[in-house]
Coordinates of C-alpha atoms in Angstrom, one line a residue:
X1 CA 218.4 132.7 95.5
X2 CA 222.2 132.4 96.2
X3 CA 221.5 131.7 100.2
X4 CA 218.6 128.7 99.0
X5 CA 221.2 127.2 96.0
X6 CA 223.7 127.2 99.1
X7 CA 221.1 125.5 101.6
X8 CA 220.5 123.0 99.1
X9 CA 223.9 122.2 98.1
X10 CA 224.6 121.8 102.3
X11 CA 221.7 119.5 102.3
X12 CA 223.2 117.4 99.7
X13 CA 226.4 117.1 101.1
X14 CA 225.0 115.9 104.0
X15 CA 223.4 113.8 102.2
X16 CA 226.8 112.2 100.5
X17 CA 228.5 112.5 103.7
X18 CA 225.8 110.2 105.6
X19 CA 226.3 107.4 103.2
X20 CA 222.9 108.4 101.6
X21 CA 221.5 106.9 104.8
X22 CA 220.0 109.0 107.8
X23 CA 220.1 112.2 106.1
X24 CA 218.5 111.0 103.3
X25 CA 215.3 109.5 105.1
X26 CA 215.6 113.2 106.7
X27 CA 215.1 115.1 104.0
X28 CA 212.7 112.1 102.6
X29 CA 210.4 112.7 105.4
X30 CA 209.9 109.0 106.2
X31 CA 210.9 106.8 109.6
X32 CA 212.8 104.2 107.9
X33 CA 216.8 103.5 108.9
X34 CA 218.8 101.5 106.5
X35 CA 222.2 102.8 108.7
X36 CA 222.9 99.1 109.8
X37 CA 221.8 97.7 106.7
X38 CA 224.6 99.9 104.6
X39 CA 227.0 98.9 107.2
X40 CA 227.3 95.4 105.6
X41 CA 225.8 95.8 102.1
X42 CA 226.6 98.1 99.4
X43 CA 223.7 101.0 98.9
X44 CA 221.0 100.2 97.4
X45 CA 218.2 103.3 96.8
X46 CA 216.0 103.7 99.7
X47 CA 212.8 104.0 97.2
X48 CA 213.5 100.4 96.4
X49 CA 214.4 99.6 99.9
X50 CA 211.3 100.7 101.4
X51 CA 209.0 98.7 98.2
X52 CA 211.2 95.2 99.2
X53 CA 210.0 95.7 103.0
X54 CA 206.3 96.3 101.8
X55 CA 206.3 93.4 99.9
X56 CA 208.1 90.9 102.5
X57 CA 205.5 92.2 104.8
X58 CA 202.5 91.2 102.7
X59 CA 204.1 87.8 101.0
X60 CA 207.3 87.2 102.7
X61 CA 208.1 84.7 105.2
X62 CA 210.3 84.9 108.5
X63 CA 211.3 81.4 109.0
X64 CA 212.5 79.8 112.2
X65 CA 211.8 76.0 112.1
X66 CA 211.5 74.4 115.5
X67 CA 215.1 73.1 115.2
X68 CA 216.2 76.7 115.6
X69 CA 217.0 77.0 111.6
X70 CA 216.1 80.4 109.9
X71 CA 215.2 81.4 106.0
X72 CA 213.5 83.7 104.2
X73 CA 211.0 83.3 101.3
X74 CA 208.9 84.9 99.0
X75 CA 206.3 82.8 96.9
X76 CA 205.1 83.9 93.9
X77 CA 203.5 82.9 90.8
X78 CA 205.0 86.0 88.8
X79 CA 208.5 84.7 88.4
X80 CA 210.0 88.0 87.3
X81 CA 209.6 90.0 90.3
X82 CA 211.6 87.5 92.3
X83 CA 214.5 87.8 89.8
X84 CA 214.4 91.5 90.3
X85 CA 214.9 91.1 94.0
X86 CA 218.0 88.4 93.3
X87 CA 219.6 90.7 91.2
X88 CA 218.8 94.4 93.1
X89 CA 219.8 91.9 96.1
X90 CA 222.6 90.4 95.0
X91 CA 222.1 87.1 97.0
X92 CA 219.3 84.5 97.2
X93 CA 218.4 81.6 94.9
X94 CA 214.8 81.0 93.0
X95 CA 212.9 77.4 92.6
X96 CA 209.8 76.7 91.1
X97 CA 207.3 74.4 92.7
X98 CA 205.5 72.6 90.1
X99 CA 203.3 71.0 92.4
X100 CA 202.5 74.7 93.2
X101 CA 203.3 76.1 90.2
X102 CA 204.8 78.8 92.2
X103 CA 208.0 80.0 91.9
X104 CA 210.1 80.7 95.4
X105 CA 213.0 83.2 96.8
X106 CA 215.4 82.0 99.2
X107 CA 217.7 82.8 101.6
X108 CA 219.4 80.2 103.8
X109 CA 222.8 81.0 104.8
X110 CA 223.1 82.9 107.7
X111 CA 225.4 85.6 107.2
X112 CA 223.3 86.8 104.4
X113 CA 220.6 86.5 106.6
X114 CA 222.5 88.6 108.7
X115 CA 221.8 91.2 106.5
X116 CA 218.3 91.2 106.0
X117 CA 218.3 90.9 110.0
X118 CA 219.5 94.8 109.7
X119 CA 217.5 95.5 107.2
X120 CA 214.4 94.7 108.6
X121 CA 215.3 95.3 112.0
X122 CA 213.1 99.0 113.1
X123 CA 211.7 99.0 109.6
X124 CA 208.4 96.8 110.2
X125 CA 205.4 97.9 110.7
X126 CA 203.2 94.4 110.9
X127 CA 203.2 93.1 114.7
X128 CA 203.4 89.3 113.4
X129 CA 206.5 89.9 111.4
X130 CA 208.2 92.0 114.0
X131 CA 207.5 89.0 116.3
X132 CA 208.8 86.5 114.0
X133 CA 212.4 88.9 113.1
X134 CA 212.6 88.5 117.0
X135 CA 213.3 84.7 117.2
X136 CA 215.8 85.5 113.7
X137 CA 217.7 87.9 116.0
X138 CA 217.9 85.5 118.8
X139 CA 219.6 82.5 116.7
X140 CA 221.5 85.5 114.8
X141 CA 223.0 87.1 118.1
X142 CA 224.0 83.5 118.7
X143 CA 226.8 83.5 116.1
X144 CA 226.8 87.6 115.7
X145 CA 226.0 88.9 118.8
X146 CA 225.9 92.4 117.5
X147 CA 222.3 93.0 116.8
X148 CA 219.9 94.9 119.4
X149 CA 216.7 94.1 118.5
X150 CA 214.2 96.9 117.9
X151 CA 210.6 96.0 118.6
X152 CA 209.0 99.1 117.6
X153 CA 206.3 99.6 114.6
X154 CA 207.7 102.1 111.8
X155 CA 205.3 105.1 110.6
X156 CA 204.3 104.4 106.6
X157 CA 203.8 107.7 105.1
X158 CA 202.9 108.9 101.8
X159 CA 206.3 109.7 101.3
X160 CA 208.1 106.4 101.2
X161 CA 207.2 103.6 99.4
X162 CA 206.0 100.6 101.5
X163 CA 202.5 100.9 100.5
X164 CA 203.7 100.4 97.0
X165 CA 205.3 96.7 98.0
X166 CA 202.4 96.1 99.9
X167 CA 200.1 96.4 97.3
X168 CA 202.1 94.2 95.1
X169 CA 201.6 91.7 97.4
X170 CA 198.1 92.2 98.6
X171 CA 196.4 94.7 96.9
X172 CA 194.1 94.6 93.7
X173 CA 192.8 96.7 91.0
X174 CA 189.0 96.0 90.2
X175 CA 186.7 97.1 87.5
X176 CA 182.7 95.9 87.4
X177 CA 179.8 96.7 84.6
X178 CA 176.8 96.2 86.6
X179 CA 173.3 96.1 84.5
X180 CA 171.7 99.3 85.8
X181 CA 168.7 100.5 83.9
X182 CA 168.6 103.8 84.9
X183 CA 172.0 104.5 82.9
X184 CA 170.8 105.8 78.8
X185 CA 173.2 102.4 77.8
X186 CA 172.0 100.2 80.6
X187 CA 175.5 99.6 81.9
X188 CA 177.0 101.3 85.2
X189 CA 181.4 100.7 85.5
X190 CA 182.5 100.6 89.3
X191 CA 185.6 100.8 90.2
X192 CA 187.6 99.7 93.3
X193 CA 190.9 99.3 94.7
X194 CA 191.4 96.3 97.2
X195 CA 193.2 95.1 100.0
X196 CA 192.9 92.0 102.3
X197 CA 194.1 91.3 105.6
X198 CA 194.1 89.4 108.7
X199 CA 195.7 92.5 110.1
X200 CA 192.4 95.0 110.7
X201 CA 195.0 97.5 112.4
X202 CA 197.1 98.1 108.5
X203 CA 194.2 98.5 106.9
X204 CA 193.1 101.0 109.1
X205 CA 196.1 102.8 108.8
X206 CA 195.8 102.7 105.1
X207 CA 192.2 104.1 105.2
X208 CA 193.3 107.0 107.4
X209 CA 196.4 107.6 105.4
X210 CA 194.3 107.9 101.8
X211 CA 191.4 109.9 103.9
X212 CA 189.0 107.3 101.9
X213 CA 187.7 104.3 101.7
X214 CA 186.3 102.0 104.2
X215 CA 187.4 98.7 106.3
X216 CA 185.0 95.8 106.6
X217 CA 185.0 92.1 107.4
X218 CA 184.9 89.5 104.1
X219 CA 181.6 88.1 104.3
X220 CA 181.1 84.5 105.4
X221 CA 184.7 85.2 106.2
X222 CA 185.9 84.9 110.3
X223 CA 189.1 86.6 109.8
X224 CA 189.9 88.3 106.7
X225 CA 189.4 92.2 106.5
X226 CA 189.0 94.2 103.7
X227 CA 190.2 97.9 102.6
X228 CA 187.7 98.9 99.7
X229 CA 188.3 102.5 97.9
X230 CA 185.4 103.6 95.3
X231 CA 183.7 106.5 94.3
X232 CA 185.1 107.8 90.9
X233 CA 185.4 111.1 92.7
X234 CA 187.9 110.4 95.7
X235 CA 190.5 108.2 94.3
X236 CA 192.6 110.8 93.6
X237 CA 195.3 110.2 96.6
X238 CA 195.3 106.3 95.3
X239 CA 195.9 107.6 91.9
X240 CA 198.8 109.8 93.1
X241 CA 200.6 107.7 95.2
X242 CA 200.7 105.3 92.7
X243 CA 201.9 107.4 90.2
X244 CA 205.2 108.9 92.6
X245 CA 205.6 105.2 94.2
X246 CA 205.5 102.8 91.0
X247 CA 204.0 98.9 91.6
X248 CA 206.6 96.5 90.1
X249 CA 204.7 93.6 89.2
X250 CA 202.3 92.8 86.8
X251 CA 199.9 95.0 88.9
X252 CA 201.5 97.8 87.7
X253 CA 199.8 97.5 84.1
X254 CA 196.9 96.7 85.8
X255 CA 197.0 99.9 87.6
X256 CA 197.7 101.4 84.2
X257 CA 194.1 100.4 82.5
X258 CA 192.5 100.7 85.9
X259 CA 193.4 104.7 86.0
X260 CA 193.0 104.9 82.2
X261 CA 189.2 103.3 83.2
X262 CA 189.3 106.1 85.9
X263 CA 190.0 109.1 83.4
X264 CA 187.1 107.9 81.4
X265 CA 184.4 107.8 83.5
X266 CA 185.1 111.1 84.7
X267 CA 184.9 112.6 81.6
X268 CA 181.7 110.9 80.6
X269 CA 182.9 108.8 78.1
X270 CA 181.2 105.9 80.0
X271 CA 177.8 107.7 78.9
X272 CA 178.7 106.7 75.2
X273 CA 178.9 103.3 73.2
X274 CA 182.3 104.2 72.1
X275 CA 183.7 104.9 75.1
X276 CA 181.8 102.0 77.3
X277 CA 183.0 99.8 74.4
X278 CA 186.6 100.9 75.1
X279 CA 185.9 100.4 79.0
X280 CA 184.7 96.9 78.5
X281 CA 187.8 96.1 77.1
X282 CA 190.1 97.4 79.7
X283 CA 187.9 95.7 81.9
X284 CA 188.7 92.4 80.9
X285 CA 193.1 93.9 80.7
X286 CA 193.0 94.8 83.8
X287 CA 193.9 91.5 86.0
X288 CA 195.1 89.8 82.6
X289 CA 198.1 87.5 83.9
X290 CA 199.2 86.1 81.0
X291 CA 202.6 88.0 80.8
X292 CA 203.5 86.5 84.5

């Protein structure tokens, strides 16, 4: 016990001593570097780190106009999220778009820029965004000159949280009561979890890294893929991930009513009025955006 207590505390020290950078993703088991980043930010936690790249990937943009100007946004129509990321940030400005009726985070000046430049820089895993942080880098290295670009896709595990931000971009939460005469109540729930993509090769990787599920084309649909998890049986790894790795938007209480859903049916309670009746009602909860 004495030898492990002292392993551990050496481990942590480490930990300290490496700004809570390398070591950390070390012992965290997960590819991401945020060495560069810490260099010219304070420290932010890796967890949240890791959700922020997730979710640029799925609804950020990495701007560079044909004038050779850079920005980076994130449209949304849930404005809280986007003040969480100003103020975990510490930089950027929010507009709203009543055209849109969007709300928008921005980034224009170039030394903060600078920043998300190292942030992002080796932590993508989306080809099309690792393209598009190349040109950034370019018109950066202009005024900086210090950044060596890193073109290589990072490995999403289980054990970081870039799903997480990707599914609060992308992903959804789905419940259905089909009519299905065979059931004693004539009503069958299904249950699903969601994600579409131009990008066939992510959901791919998200398939294989649940071990369920399947990929398919949207039909009538020449582009969009789709990652589609069912089965009341084997969404337990969906489940758990989303319990260790939290959603921060809205999503998040639909996830909430969608697992609750999830608990129910496999205890039977969907084979009773009472319990169909309480289904029926999370049903309707689950993508309920009025608290956006």
């Amino acid at each position: 016990m004495y030898f492990f207590n002292y392993i551990l505390k050496f481990k942590l020290w480490i930990l300290n001593f490496k700004n809570f950078t390398r070591a950390s993703e070390t012992l965290h088991g997960v590819s991401f570097n945020f060495n560069a980043f810490y260099t010219e930010h304070n420290y932010i936690d890796h967890n949240w780190l890791e959700w922020f790249i997730g979710f640029t990937e799925g609804d950020g943009a990495i701007l560079t106009s044909k004038k050779g100007n850079i920005s980076f946004v994130i449209t949304q129509n849930e404005s809280k999220i986007l003040y969480q990321i100003k103020e975990k940030l510490g930089f950027g400005n929010i507009t709203f778009d009543s055209k849109a009726n969007t709300y928008r985070y921005k980034v224009l000046n170039k030394p903060t820029l600078f920043k998300l430049a190292l942030l992002f820089n080796g932590n993508l895993l989306l080809s099309h965004r690792i393209n598009q942080l190349e040109e950034w880098i370019k018109i950066l290295n202009l005024k900086f000159n210090i950044i060596i670009f890193n073109n290589k896709n990072i490995n999403i595990s289980f054990n970081d949280a870039w799903l997480s931000g990707f599914t609060d971009a992308e992903g959804c939460f789905n419940v259905n009561i089909y009519s299905e005469p065979r059931y004693k109540l004539g009503f069958k729930p299904k249950i699903r979890f969601l994600i579409d993509q131009n990008d066939q090769l992510i959901l791919s990787i998200i398939n294989n890294l649940f071990n369920t599920g399947y990929v398919s084309k949207r039909s009538g649909n020449l582009t969009t893929f789709r990652y589609t998890a069912d089965g009341y049986t084997r969404l337990g790894p969906i489940l758990s991930y989303f319990e260790l790795f939290p959603l921060k938007t809205i999503k998040h209480e639909a996830f909430i009513k969608w697992s609750e859903i999830h608990s129910l049916i496999l205890s039977k309670n969907h084979l009773n009025i009472e319990g169909l009746t309480k289904i029926k009602i999370l049903a309707k909860l689950v993508n309920d955006k009025t608290n956006i």
